[in-house]
mmCIF file of C-alpha atoms in Angstrom:
data_model
loop_
_atom_site.group_PDB
_atom_site.id
_atom_site.type_symbol
_atom_site.label_atom_id
_atom_site.label_comp_id
_atom_site.label_asym_id
_atom_site.label_seq_id
_atom_site.Cartn_x
_atom_site.Cartn_y
_atom_site.Cartn_z
ATOM 1 C CA MET E 1 -53.083 -34.603 -11.142
ATOM 2 C CA VAL E 2 -49.447 -34.960 -12.360
ATOM 3 C CA ILE E 3 -50.120 -32.194 -14.871
ATOM 4 C CA ASP E 4 -51.352 -29.907 -12.104
ATOM 5 C CA LYS E 5 -48.236 -30.459 -10.052
ATOM 6 C CA ARG E 6 -46.074 -29.646 -13.035
ATOM 7 C CA ARG E 7 -48.048 -26.513 -13.697
ATOM 8 C CA ALA E 8 -47.724 -25.521 -10.021
ATOM 9 C CA ALA E 9 -43.890 -26.077 -10.159
ATOM 10 C CA LEU E 10 -43.723 -23.974 -13.330
ATOM 11 C CA VAL E 11 -45.700 -21.161 -11.638
ATOM 12 C CA VAL E 12 -43.237 -21.210 -8.715
ATOM 13 C CA LEU E 13 -40.222 -21.038 -11.042
ATOM 14 C CA LEU E 14 -41.809 -18.130 -12.956
ATOM 15 C CA VAL E 15 -42.491 -16.242 -9.758
ATOM 16 C CA CYS E 16 -38.881 -16.750 -8.546
ATOM 17 C CA ALA E 17 -37.534 -15.616 -11.936
ATOM 18 C CA THR E 18 -39.725 -12.519 -11.765
ATOM 19 C CA ALA E 19 -38.556 -11.704 -8.267
ATOM 20 C CA LEU E 20 -34.942 -11.986 -9.393
ATOM 21 C CA SER E 21 -35.573 -9.548 -12.186
ATOM 22 C CA VAL E 22 -36.839 -7.027 -9.637
ATOM 23 C CA VAL E 23 -34.470 -7.298 -6.628
ATOM 24 C CA SER E 24 -30.839 -8.465 -6.637
ATOM 25 C CA ALA E 25 -29.591 -10.160 -3.569
ATOM 26 C CA VAL E 26 -26.392 -8.428 -2.396
ATOM 27 C CA GLY E 27 -22.967 -10.091 -2.108
ATOM 28 C CA ASP E 28 -19.511 -8.784 -2.637
ATOM 29 C CA GLY E 29 -19.035 -8.735 -6.418
ATOM 30 C CA PRO E 30 -20.921 -7.772 -9.583
ATOM 31 C CA LEU E 31 -24.613 -6.827 -9.518
ATOM 32 C CA MET E 32 -27.009 -8.936 -11.512
ATOM 33 C CA ASN E 33 -26.108 -8.330 -15.165
ATOM 34 C CA GLY E 34 -23.740 -5.618 -13.868
ATOM 35 C CA ASN E 35 -21.523 -6.136 -16.941
ATOM 36 C CA PHE E 36 -24.550 -6.048 -19.309
ATOM 37 C CA GLU E 37 -23.614 -9.221 -21.097
ATOM 38 C CA TYR E 38 -27.227 -10.401 -20.955
ATOM 39 C CA PRO E 39 -28.597 -8.528 -23.983
ATOM 40 C CA PRO E 40 -32.014 -7.016 -24.636
ATOM 41 C CA ASN E 41 -34.386 -8.650 -27.075
ATOM 42 C CA GLN E 42 -33.818 -7.365 -30.616
ATOM 43 C CA SER E 43 -37.423 -6.254 -30.712
ATOM 44 C CA GLN E 44 -36.542 -3.719 -27.951
ATOM 45 C CA LEU E 45 -33.650 -2.131 -29.854
ATOM 46 C CA SER E 46 -33.782 0.560 -32.509
ATOM 47 C CA GLY E 47 -30.273 0.303 -33.876
ATOM 48 C CA SER E 48 -28.291 0.449 -30.666
ATOM 49 C CA THR E 49 -30.892 2.493 -28.741
ATOM 50 C CA VAL E 50 -32.909 0.709 -26.127
ATOM 51 C CA THR E 51 -36.655 1.237 -26.629
ATOM 52 C CA GLY E 52 -38.164 -0.542 -23.591
ATOM 53 C CA GLU E 53 -37.579 0.540 -20.007
ATOM 54 C CA ASN E 54 -37.183 -3.143 -18.955
ATOM 55 C CA ALA E 55 -35.278 -4.206 -21.997
ATOM 56 C CA ILE E 56 -31.933 -4.704 -20.180
ATOM 57 C CA PRO E 57 -32.320 -7.742 -17.893
ATOM 58 C CA TYR E 58 -32.360 -6.802 -14.189
ATOM 59 C CA TRP E 59 -32.265 -3.074 -15.049
ATOM 60 C CA LYS E 60 -34.806 -0.299 -15.614
ATOM 61 C CA THR E 61 -33.804 2.426 -17.990
ATOM 62 C CA THR E 62 -34.995 5.914 -18.767
ATOM 63 C CA GLY E 63 -33.948 8.465 -21.367
ATOM 64 C CA THR E 64 -31.570 7.656 -24.263
ATOM 65 C CA VAL E 65 -29.724 4.500 -23.367
ATOM 66 C CA GLU E 66 -27.598 2.639 -25.948
ATOM 67 C CA TYR E 67 -26.515 -0.969 -25.874
ATOM 68 C CA ILE E 68 -23.094 -0.930 -27.429
ATOM 69 C CA GLY E 69 -20.651 -3.588 -28.457
ATOM 70 C CA SER E 70 -16.882 -3.690 -28.367
ATOM 71 C CA GLY E 71 -15.406 -1.979 -31.418
ATOM 72 C CA GLN E 72 -18.631 -0.211 -32.301
ATOM 73 C CA GLN E 73 -17.993 3.040 -34.117
ATOM 74 C CA GLN E 74 -19.580 6.447 -33.917
ATOM 75 C CA GLY E 75 -18.384 8.437 -36.880
ATOM 76 C CA ASP E 76 -14.577 8.246 -36.741
ATOM 77 C CA MET E 77 -14.506 7.212 -33.059
ATOM 78 C CA ILE E 78 -14.386 3.644 -31.812
ATOM 79 C CA LEU E 79 -16.385 3.255 -28.594
ATOM 80 C CA THR E 80 -14.550 1.708 -25.637
ATOM 81 C CA VAL E 81 -16.174 -1.252 -23.775
ATOM 82 C CA PRO E 82 -14.390 -1.513 -20.367
ATOM 83 C CA GLU E 83 -15.234 -5.180 -19.701
ATOM 84 C CA GLY E 84 -16.406 -8.059 -21.900
ATOM 85 C CA ALA E 85 -18.282 -7.481 -25.115
ATOM 86 C CA HIS E 86 -21.046 -5.055 -24.161
ATOM 87 C CA ALA E 87 -21.727 -1.918 -22.108
ATOM 88 C CA LEU E 88 -24.297 0.843 -21.861
ATOM 89 C CA ARG E 89 -23.968 4.393 -23.060
ATOM 90 C CA LEU E 90 -26.048 7.006 -21.155
ATOM 91 C CA GLY E 91 -27.232 9.755 -23.445
ATOM 92 C CA ARG E 92 -29.382 12.782 -22.749
ATOM 93 C CA ASP E 93 -30.998 12.588 -19.312
ATOM 94 C CA ALA E 94 -30.490 8.845 -19.306
ATOM 95 C CA SER E 95 -30.483 6.604 -16.226
ATOM 96 C CA ILE E 96 -30.217 2.940 -15.273
ATOM 97 C CA GLN E 97 -31.732 1.569 -12.042
ATOM 98 C CA GLN E 98 -31.683 -1.676 -10.181
ATOM 99 C CA GLN E 99 -33.303 -2.655 -6.810
ATOM 100 C CA ILE E 100 -30.858 -4.291 -4.430
ATOM 101 C CA SER E 101 -31.448 -6.346 -1.281
ATOM 102 C CA VAL E 102 -29.134 -5.092 1.464
ATOM 103 C CA THR E 103 -28.858 -5.147 5.249
ATOM 104 C CA GLN E 104 -30.320 -2.041 6.907
ATOM 105 C CA GLY E 105 -27.742 -0.020 8.825
ATOM 106 C CA LEU E 106 -24.680 -1.398 6.997
ATOM 107 C CA TYR E 107 -22.431 0.552 4.647
ATOM 108 C CA TYR E 108 -21.816 -0.386 1.065
ATOM 109 C CA SER E 109 -19.507 0.737 -1.724
ATOM 110 C CA ILE E 110 -20.278 0.575 -5.475
ATOM 111 C CA THR E 111 -17.530 0.059 -8.029
ATOM 112 C CA PHE E 112 -18.093 0.661 -11.736
ATOM 113 C CA ARG E 113 -16.125 1.348 -14.845
ATOM 114 C CA ALA E 114 -16.759 4.448 -16.932
ATOM 115 C CA SER E 115 -15.369 6.186 -20.003
ATOM 116 C CA ARG E 116 -16.355 9.378 -21.738
ATOM 117 C CA THR E 117 -17.073 9.520 -25.443
ATOM 118 C CA CYS E 118 -16.480 13.213 -26.140
ATOM 119 C CA ALA E 119 -14.030 15.882 -24.934
ATOM 120 C CA GLN E 120 -16.544 17.582 -22.729
ATOM 121 C CA ASP E 121 -17.177 17.924 -19.018
ATOM 122 C CA GLU E 122 -19.096 14.782 -18.490
ATOM 123 C CA MET E 123 -20.620 13.860 -15.115
ATOM 124 C CA LEU E 124 -22.399 10.842 -13.618
ATOM 125 C CA SER E 125 -24.896 11.063 -10.787
ATOM 126 C CA LEU E 126 -25.363 8.136 -8.390
ATOM 127 C CA THR E 127 -28.388 7.832 -6.161
ATOM 128 C CA VAL E 128 -29.635 5.326 -3.550
ATOM 129 C CA VAL E 129 -33.218 5.516 -2.354
ATOM 130 C CA PRO E 130 -34.893 3.144 0.157
ATOM 131 C CA VAL E 131 -38.128 1.519 -1.066
ATOM 132 C CA THR E 132 -39.838 3.717 1.508
ATOM 133 C CA GLY E 133 -38.546 6.727 -0.440
ATOM 134 C CA TYR E 134 -36.582 8.410 2.324
ATOM 135 C CA PRO E 135 -33.807 9.470 2.807
ATOM 136 C CA THR E 136 -32.162 9.882 -0.637
ATOM 137 C CA GLN E 137 -28.366 9.665 -0.836
ATOM 138 C CA SER E 138 -26.660 10.993 -3.905
ATOM 139 C CA GLY E 139 -23.389 12.140 -5.332
ATOM 140 C CA GLU E 140 -21.844 13.442 -8.588
ATOM 141 C CA LEU E 141 -18.708 11.979 -10.037
ATOM 142 C CA PRO E 142 -16.675 13.960 -12.611
ATOM 143 C CA ILE E 143 -15.228 11.731 -15.314
ATOM 144 C CA GLN E 144 -13.559 14.424 -17.376
ATOM 145 C CA THR E 145 -10.003 13.425 -16.439
ATOM 146 C CA VAL E 146 -8.844 10.039 -17.808
ATOM 147 C CA TYR E 147 -6.222 8.620 -15.464
ATOM 148 C CA THR E 148 -5.293 5.467 -17.475
ATOM 149 C CA SER E 149 -4.201 4.927 -21.027
ATOM 150 C CA CYS E 150 -6.956 2.333 -21.746
ATOM 151 C CA GLY E 151 -9.581 5.110 -22.040
ATOM 152 C CA TRP E 152 -11.644 4.185 -19.027
ATOM 153 C CA ASP E 153 -11.325 4.207 -15.210
ATOM 154 C CA SER E 154 -12.911 2.296 -12.358
ATOM 155 C CA TYR E 155 -14.752 4.539 -9.800
ATOM 156 C CA SER E 156 -16.210 3.934 -6.344
ATOM 157 C CA TRP E 157 -19.025 5.496 -4.389
ATOM 158 C CA ALA E 158 -20.552 4.583 -1.028
ATOM 159 C CA PHE E 159 -23.837 4.729 0.845
ATOM 160 C CA LYS E 160 -25.516 3.645 4.093
ATOM 161 C CA ALA E 161 -28.424 1.239 3.729
ATOM 162 C CA GLU E 162 -31.460 2.914 5.265
ATOM 163 C CA ALA E 163 -33.760 0.000 4.359
ATOM 164 C CA GLY E 164 -33.582 -3.682 3.444
ATOM 165 C CA ILE E 165 -34.288 -2.928 -0.209
ATOM 166 C CA VAL E 166 -32.908 0.161 -2.018
ATOM 167 C CA SER E 167 -33.086 1.482 -5.554
ATOM 168 C CA PHE E 168 -29.684 2.201 -6.994
ATOM 169 C CA THR E 169 -29.487 4.603 -9.975
ATOM 170 C CA ILE E 170 -26.711 5.829 -12.202
ATOM 171 C CA SER E 171 -27.703 8.761 -14.384
ATOM 172 C CA HIS E 172 -26.261 11.160 -16.841
ATOM 173 C CA PRO E 173 -27.701 14.602 -16.140
ATOM 174 C CA TYR E 174 -27.890 16.777 -19.255
ATOM 175 C CA GLN E 175 -25.836 19.965 -19.104
ATOM 176 C CA ASP E 176 -26.450 23.100 -21.211
ATOM 177 C CA GLY E 177 -24.485 23.015 -24.461
ATOM 178 C CA GLU E 178 -23.820 19.255 -24.254
ATOM 179 C CA ASP E 179 -23.704 17.339 -27.530
ATOM 180 C CA ASP E 180 -26.676 14.960 -27.760
ATOM 181 C CA THR E 181 -24.643 12.376 -29.533
ATOM 182 C CA CYS E 182 -22.201 12.134 -26.605
ATOM 183 C CA GLY E 183 -22.564 10.411 -23.243
ATOM 184 C CA PRO E 184 -20.520 8.327 -20.862
ATOM 185 C CA ILE E 185 -20.207 4.558 -21.107
ATOM 186 C CA VAL E 186 -20.731 2.484 -17.940
ATOM 187 C CA ASP E 187 -19.900 -1.142 -17.301
ATOM 188 C CA ALA E 188 -18.883 -3.715 -14.710
ATOM 189 C CA ILE E 189 -21.015 -2.505 -11.782
ATOM 190 C CA ALA E 190 -20.206 -4.291 -8.499
ATOM 191 C CA ILE E 191 -20.943 -3.888 -4.767
ATOM 192 C CA LYS E 192 -19.129 -4.562 -1.495
ATOM 193 C CA THR E 193 -20.094 -4.440 2.154
ATOM 194 C CA LEU E 194 -17.873 -2.039 4.075
ATOM 195 C CA ASN E 195 -16.738 -3.109 7.549
ATOM 196 C CA ILE E 196 -15.809 0.043 9.473
ATOM 197 C CA PRO E 197 -12.627 -0.564 11.541
ATOM 198 C CA GLN E 198 -12.525 1.016 15.009
ATOM 199 C CA PRO E 199 -9.614 3.008 16.448
ATOM 200 C CA THR E 200 -7.547 1.267 19.132
ATOM 201 C CA GLN E 201 -4.982 2.201 21.758
ATOM 202 C CA ASN E 202 -2.306 1.255 19.244
ATOM 203 C CA ASN E 203 -3.751 3.446 16.539
ATOM 204 C CA MET E 204 -6.212 6.305 16.958
ATOM 205 C CA LEU E 205 -6.754 6.415 13.208
ATOM 206 C CA THR E 206 -9.618 4.573 11.483
ATOM 207 C CA ASN E 207 -8.523 2.255 8.717
ATOM 208 C CA GLY E 208 -4.929 3.444 8.898
ATOM 209 C CA ASP E 209 -3.732 0.377 6.953
ATOM 210 C CA PHE E 210 -6.309 0.953 4.167
ATOM 211 C CA GLU E 211 -7.322 -2.688 4.165
ATOM 212 C CA GLU E 212 -11.009 -1.751 4.093
ATOM 213 C CA GLY E 213 -12.204 -0.086 0.940
ATOM 214 C CA PRO E 214 -14.170 -0.466 -2.305
ATOM 215 C CA TYR E 215 -14.450 -3.623 -4.322
ATOM 216 C CA ILE E 216 -11.449 -4.097 -6.670
ATOM 217 C CA PRO E 217 -12.303 -6.379 -9.603
ATOM 218 C CA PRO E 218 -9.844 -9.313 -9.834
ATOM 219 C CA ASP E 219 -8.863 -8.332 -13.400
ATOM 220 C CA SER E 220 -8.402 -4.624 -12.522
ATOM 221 C CA ARG E 221 -4.823 -3.629 -13.280
ATOM 222 C CA SER E 222 -5.515 0.074 -12.800
ATOM 223 C CA GLY E 223 -6.990 0.204 -9.270
ATOM 224 C CA VAL E 224 -10.203 2.006 -8.307
ATOM 225 C CA MET E 225 -10.612 5.705 -8.103
ATOM 226 C CA VAL E 226 -11.917 7.229 -4.853
ATOM 227 C CA PRO E 227 -13.562 10.602 -5.719
ATOM 228 C CA PRO E 228 -13.751 13.767 -3.612
ATOM 229 C CA LYS E 229 -16.522 13.732 -0.991
ATOM 230 C CA ASP E 230 -18.171 16.235 1.260
ATOM 231 C CA GLU E 231 -17.331 15.482 4.899
ATOM 232 C CA ASP E 232 -20.944 14.379 5.675
ATOM 233 C CA ASP E 233 -21.035 11.863 2.873
ATOM 234 C CA VAL E 234 -20.165 8.162 3.211
ATOM 235 C CA SER E 235 -16.695 7.429 1.977
ATOM 236 C CA PRO E 236 -15.844 4.249 0.045
ATOM 237 C CA LEU E 237 -12.576 4.422 1.953
ATOM 238 C CA PRO E 238 -13.741 4.261 5.583
ATOM 239 C CA GLY E 239 -12.253 6.843 7.908
ATOM 240 C CA TRP E 240 -10.750 8.897 5.098
ATOM 241 C CA THR E 241 -11.955 11.810 3.022
ATOM 242 C CA VAL E 242 -10.591 12.927 -0.362
ATOM 243 C CA MET E 243 -10.411 16.700 -0.422
ATOM 244 C CA SER E 244 -10.382 18.069 -3.961
ATOM 245 C CA TYR E 245 -12.525 19.960 -6.427
ATOM 246 C CA ARG E 246 -12.694 17.245 -9.113
ATOM 247 C CA LYS E 247 -9.635 14.996 -8.775
ATOM 248 C CA VAL E 248 -9.235 11.565 -7.082
ATOM 249 C CA VAL E 249 -6.929 9.215 -5.292
ATOM 250 C CA LYS E 250 -6.453 5.622 -6.490
ATOM 251 C CA TYR E 251 -7.125 2.534 -4.281
ATOM 252 C CA VAL E 252 -4.679 -0.215 -5.272
ATOM 253 C CA ASP E 253 -4.054 -3.862 -4.329
ATOM 254 C CA SER E 254 -0.985 -6.010 -3.915
ATOM 255 C CA ALA E 255 -2.019 -8.265 -6.822
ATOM 256 C CA HIS E 256 -1.097 -5.554 -9.269
ATOM 257 C CA TYR E 257 0.997 -3.014 -7.385
ATOM 258 C CA ALA E 258 3.856 -2.934 -4.881
ATOM 259 C CA VAL E 259 1.984 -2.321 -1.612
ATOM 260 C CA PRO E 260 4.194 -1.537 1.459
ATOM 261 C CA GLY E 261 2.070 -3.534 3.929
ATOM 262 C CA GLY E 262 -0.925 -5.882 3.682
ATOM 263 C CA GLY E 263 -3.062 -6.088 0.596
ATOM 264 C CA ARG E 264 -4.239 -2.483 -0.039
ATOM 265 C CA ALA E 265 -2.903 1.036 -0.160
ATOM 266 C CA VAL E 266 -3.647 4.488 -1.691
ATOM 267 C CA GLU E 267 -1.771 5.982 -4.710
ATOM 268 C CA LEU E 268 -1.772 9.786 -4.838
ATOM 269 C CA VAL E 269 -2.299 10.317 -8.541
ATOM 270 C CA SER E 270 -3.448 13.978 -8.639
ATOM 271 C CA GLY E 271 -0.552 15.938 -7.246
ATOM 272 C CA VAL E 272 -1.276 18.977 -5.069
ATOM 273 C CA GLU E 273 -4.826 19.192 -6.291
ATOM 274 C CA THR E 274 -5.944 16.405 -3.930
ATOM 275 C CA ALA E 275 -5.454 15.678 -0.273
ATOM 276 C CA LEU E 276 -6.126 12.480 1.695
ATOM 277 C CA VAL E 277 -7.617 13.597 5.006
ATOM 278 C CA GLN E 278 -8.729 12.079 8.317
ATOM 279 C CA GLU E 279 -10.100 14.060 11.259
ATOM 280 C CA VAL E 280 -9.184 12.367 14.553
ATOM 281 C CA TYR E 281 -11.414 12.969 17.568
ATOM 282 C CA GLY E 282 -10.214 12.305 21.110
ATOM 283 C CA THR E 283 -6.902 14.090 20.927
ATOM 284 C CA VAL E 284 -6.060 16.311 23.853
ATOM 285 C CA GLU E 285 -5.084 19.908 23.130
ATOM 286 C CA GLY E 286 -1.439 20.518 23.938
ATOM 287 C CA ALA E 287 -0.615 16.822 24.320
ATOM 288 C CA TRP E 288 2.043 15.155 22.181
ATOM 289 C CA TYR E 289 1.385 12.577 19.519
ATOM 290 C CA ARG E 290 3.413 10.591 16.980
ATOM 291 C CA LEU E 291 2.224 10.088 13.412
ATOM 292 C CA GLU E 292 3.984 7.337 11.513
ATOM 293 C CA PHE E 293 3.398 6.243 7.915
ATOM 294 C CA THR E 294 4.974 4.578 4.898
ATOM 295 C CA VAL E 295 5.532 6.197 1.499
ATOM 296 C CA GLY E 296 6.155 3.829 -1.346
ATOM 297 C CA ASP E 297 6.862 3.270 -4.992
ATOM 298 C CA ALA E 298 4.089 1.169 -6.591
ATOM 299 C CA ALA E 299 6.441 -0.560 -9.033
ATOM 300 C CA ASN E 300 4.313 0.676 -11.933
ATOM 301 C CA GLY E 301 7.000 2.652 -13.776
ATOM 302 C CA CYS E 302 6.165 5.827 -11.915
ATOM 303 C CA GLY E 303 8.793 8.372 -10.847
ATOM 304 C CA GLY E 304 11.039 7.566 -13.788
ATOM 305 C CA GLY E 305 8.660 9.200 -16.234
ATOM 306 C CA SER E 306 7.778 12.784 -16.933
ATOM 307 C CA SER E 307 7.100 14.918 -13.871
ATOM 308 C CA THR E 308 6.155 18.434 -13.013
ATOM 309 C CA ASP E 309 7.316 19.096 -9.476
ATOM 310 C CA TYR E 310 7.265 22.151 -7.187
ATOM 311 C CA SER E 311 10.744 21.281 -6.001
ATOM 312 C CA PRO E 312 14.075 21.034 -7.865
ATOM 313 C CA SER E 313 14.019 17.257 -7.433
ATOM 314 C CA GLY E 314 12.746 16.402 -10.938
ATOM 315 C CA GLY E 315 11.028 13.014 -11.074
ATOM 316 C CA VAL E 316 11.555 12.225 -7.350
ATOM 317 C CA MET E 317 8.196 11.559 -5.729
ATOM 318 C CA LYS E 318 7.471 13.528 -2.571
ATOM 319 C CA VAL E 319 4.653 13.316 0.008
ATOM 320 C CA LYS E 320 3.877 16.000 2.531
ATOM 321 C CA ALA E 321 2.281 14.771 5.765
ATOM 322 C CA SER E 322 0.781 17.176 8.268
ATOM 323 C CA ALA E 323 -0.915 16.922 11.583
ATOM 324 C CA GLY E 324 -2.040 19.895 13.562
ATOM 325 C CA ALA E 325 0.405 22.754 12.868
ATOM 326 C CA SER E 326 3.335 20.394 12.094
ATOM 327 C CA GLU E 327 4.442 18.837 8.828
ATOM 328 C CA THR E 328 7.107 16.704 7.262
ATOM 329 C CA ILE E 329 8.079 15.702 3.724
ATOM 330 C CA VAL E 330 9.214 12.243 2.658
ATOM 331 C CA ASP E 331 10.620 11.472 -0.763
ATOM 332 C CA VAL E 332 11.001 8.175 -2.642
ATOM 333 C CA ASP E 333 13.319 7.793 -5.538
ATOM 334 C CA PHE E 334 13.137 4.102 -6.661
ATOM 335 C CA HIS E 335 12.646 4.824 -10.368
ATOM 336 C CA GLY E 336 9.295 3.079 -10.607
ATOM 337 C CA ALA E 337 10.715 -0.291 -9.521
ATOM 338 C CA GLY E 338 9.152 -0.541 -6.024
ATOM 339 C CA GLY E 339 10.428 0.200 -2.572
ATOM 340 C CA SER E 340 9.239 2.234 0.481
ATOM 341 C CA LYS E 341 10.371 4.522 3.215
ATOM 342 C CA ARG E 342 9.010 5.116 6.709
ATOM 343 C CA GLY E 343 8.099 8.642 7.844
ATOM 344 C CA LYS E 344 7.449 10.048 11.292
ATOM 345 C CA LEU E 345 6.083 13.303 12.698
ATOM 346 C CA GLU E 346 5.800 14.298 16.381
ATOM 347 C CA PHE E 347 3.455 17.189 17.163
ATOM 348 C CA GLN E 348 1.345 18.946 19.759
ATOM 349 C CA ALA E 349 -2.352 18.483 19.203
ATOM 350 C CA PRO E 350 -4.589 21.514 18.414
ATOM 351 C CA PRO E 351 -8.178 21.638 19.812
ATOM 352 C CA SER E 352 -9.880 18.375 18.838
ATOM 353 C CA PRO E 353 -10.312 17.096 16.154
ATOM 354 C CA THR E 354 -6.803 16.796 14.835
ATOM 355 C CA ARG E 355 -6.625 16.763 11.077
ATOM 356 C CA VAL E 356 -4.145 14.356 9.415
ATOM 357 C CA VAL E 357 -3.344 15.210 5.821
ATOM 358 C CA PHE E 358 -1.283 13.576 3.002
ATOM 359 C CA VAL E 359 -0.550 15.357 -0.301
ATOM 360 C CA SER E 360 1.718 14.483 -3.214
ATOM 361 C CA LEU E 361 3.925 17.395 -4.145
ATOM 362 C CA GLY E 362 4.370 16.487 -7.833
ATOM 363 C CA TYR E 363 2.563 15.415 -10.955
ATOM 364 C CA HIS E 364 3.794 12.189 -12.459
ATOM 365 C CA THR E 365 3.125 9.854 -15.406
ATOM 366 C CA ARG E 366 4.406 6.408 -16.107
ATOM 367 C CA SER E 367 7.677 6.078 -17.990
ATOM 368 C CA ASP E 368 6.071 3.985 -20.829
ATOM 369 C CA ASN E 369 4.845 7.153 -22.463
ATOM 370 C CA SER E 370 1.203 5.965 -22.065
ATOM 371 C CA GLY E 371 0.136 9.139 -20.374
ATOM 372 C CA THR E 372 -1.183 7.146 -17.354
ATOM 373 C CA LEU E 373 -1.180 9.329 -14.292
ATOM 374 C CA CYS E 374 0.549 7.935 -11.208
ATOM 375 C CA GLY E 375 2.140 8.941 -7.940
ATOM 376 C CA PRO E 376 3.533 7.821 -4.569
ATOM 377 C CA VAL E 377 1.768 5.251 -2.445
ATOM 378 C CA VAL E 378 0.718 5.875 1.185
ATOM 379 C CA ASP E 379 0.188 2.971 3.594
ATOM 380 C CA ASP E 380 0.352 1.771 7.224
ATOM 381 C CA VAL E 381 -0.549 5.114 8.904
ATOM 382 C CA SER E 382 -0.679 5.164 12.693
ATOM 383 C CA LEU E 383 -1.270 7.829 15.360
ATOM 384 C CA VAL E 384 -0.451 7.308 19.019
ATOM 385 C CA ALA E 385 -0.076 9.456 22.113
ATOM 386 C CA ILE E 386 3.437 9.891 23.527
ATOM 387 C CA ALA E 387 4.420 10.990 26.997
ATOM 388 C CA GLN E 388 6.847 13.605 25.721
ATOM 389 C CA PRO E 389 8.526 14.580 22.453
ATOM 390 C CA SER E 390 11.725 12.783 21.438
ATOM 391 C CA ALA E 391 15.110 14.194 22.433
ATOM 392 C CA ARG E 392 15.665 15.269 18.878
ATOM 393 C CA ARG E 393 12.450 17.252 18.891
ATOM 394 C CA LEU E 394 13.407 18.916 22.205
ATOM 395 C CA LEU E 395 16.712 20.099 20.693
ATOM 396 C CA LEU E 396 14.840 21.595 17.783
#
């Protein structure tokens, strides 16, 4: 009888282990084996190529997927592993998939690290599908531009949970002319629940302080990239849309950057190619409003390095803020050592919605000659109704 009880207990443990290998319970932080440090069995590897679709614990793979180690070489090139000792390289038409337990109706952001292995226009496709199979949410992230000197960047993507269990997939779609020996490396995949802030009487903007956003790994010294999104897509930066063809903004934290207020801010790292936008509903056409914001220096050596600027100001960082038909420019010149300046714009609202836009007017790199792209920081943005324009505005 004792043997039967032990057998029963063993069966229960095996069932639980099997369930864990199929569905990961969600919590803010890494997905199960999201850093790929749990290796496949050697019998399911041919060299570095994974031969079984369930070889990577907690993941299902398709296509040509390689399990690579730090320092591994391909010809004359050393492959970069963003975190720990191992990562996956997605070759031709490759994908990795994991089922995640979430809360239906809530919003989530995915953070992961990626690097490209060849000088080609590499893309990653991200997809979330409920277990019911509908609706599918997907997006494509360009990783051609490398923003940091370490050879990889952290990216974010977001979705709304349409069911309690969803299948999350990262894939590398093959493009005509692409080298079969190339393919992006992915690592350190994590998830975070997004709590959507609501506008108030004191601020008509959503998430104007940028405190709500994608998961930033504790060891991330380079922030997290927020890619361009169509307006109907879910943004990993609630309330805000990144308007660009292929460039990004960077979400940074106070642990590694000088943040003007609170614990989070946005660094404009792509110059005039990228705009940070929010459309504000509820404004009254012809009424007066005041937009206030802070422009800062992230204390990361930016502004003192090389710069290509559309003004004669050299390395001075400039941010143009616009709302409706009005605009203002605020510059910061703290030589990469930190500091901030408050900006203000009073304007008459156009027909609703009112579009609020921030753009960096220069291209900057850090002064350490690393080639790391950088830019001014935007934080603490507020929009309020005012009874009438200020006396200074009336004189103008």
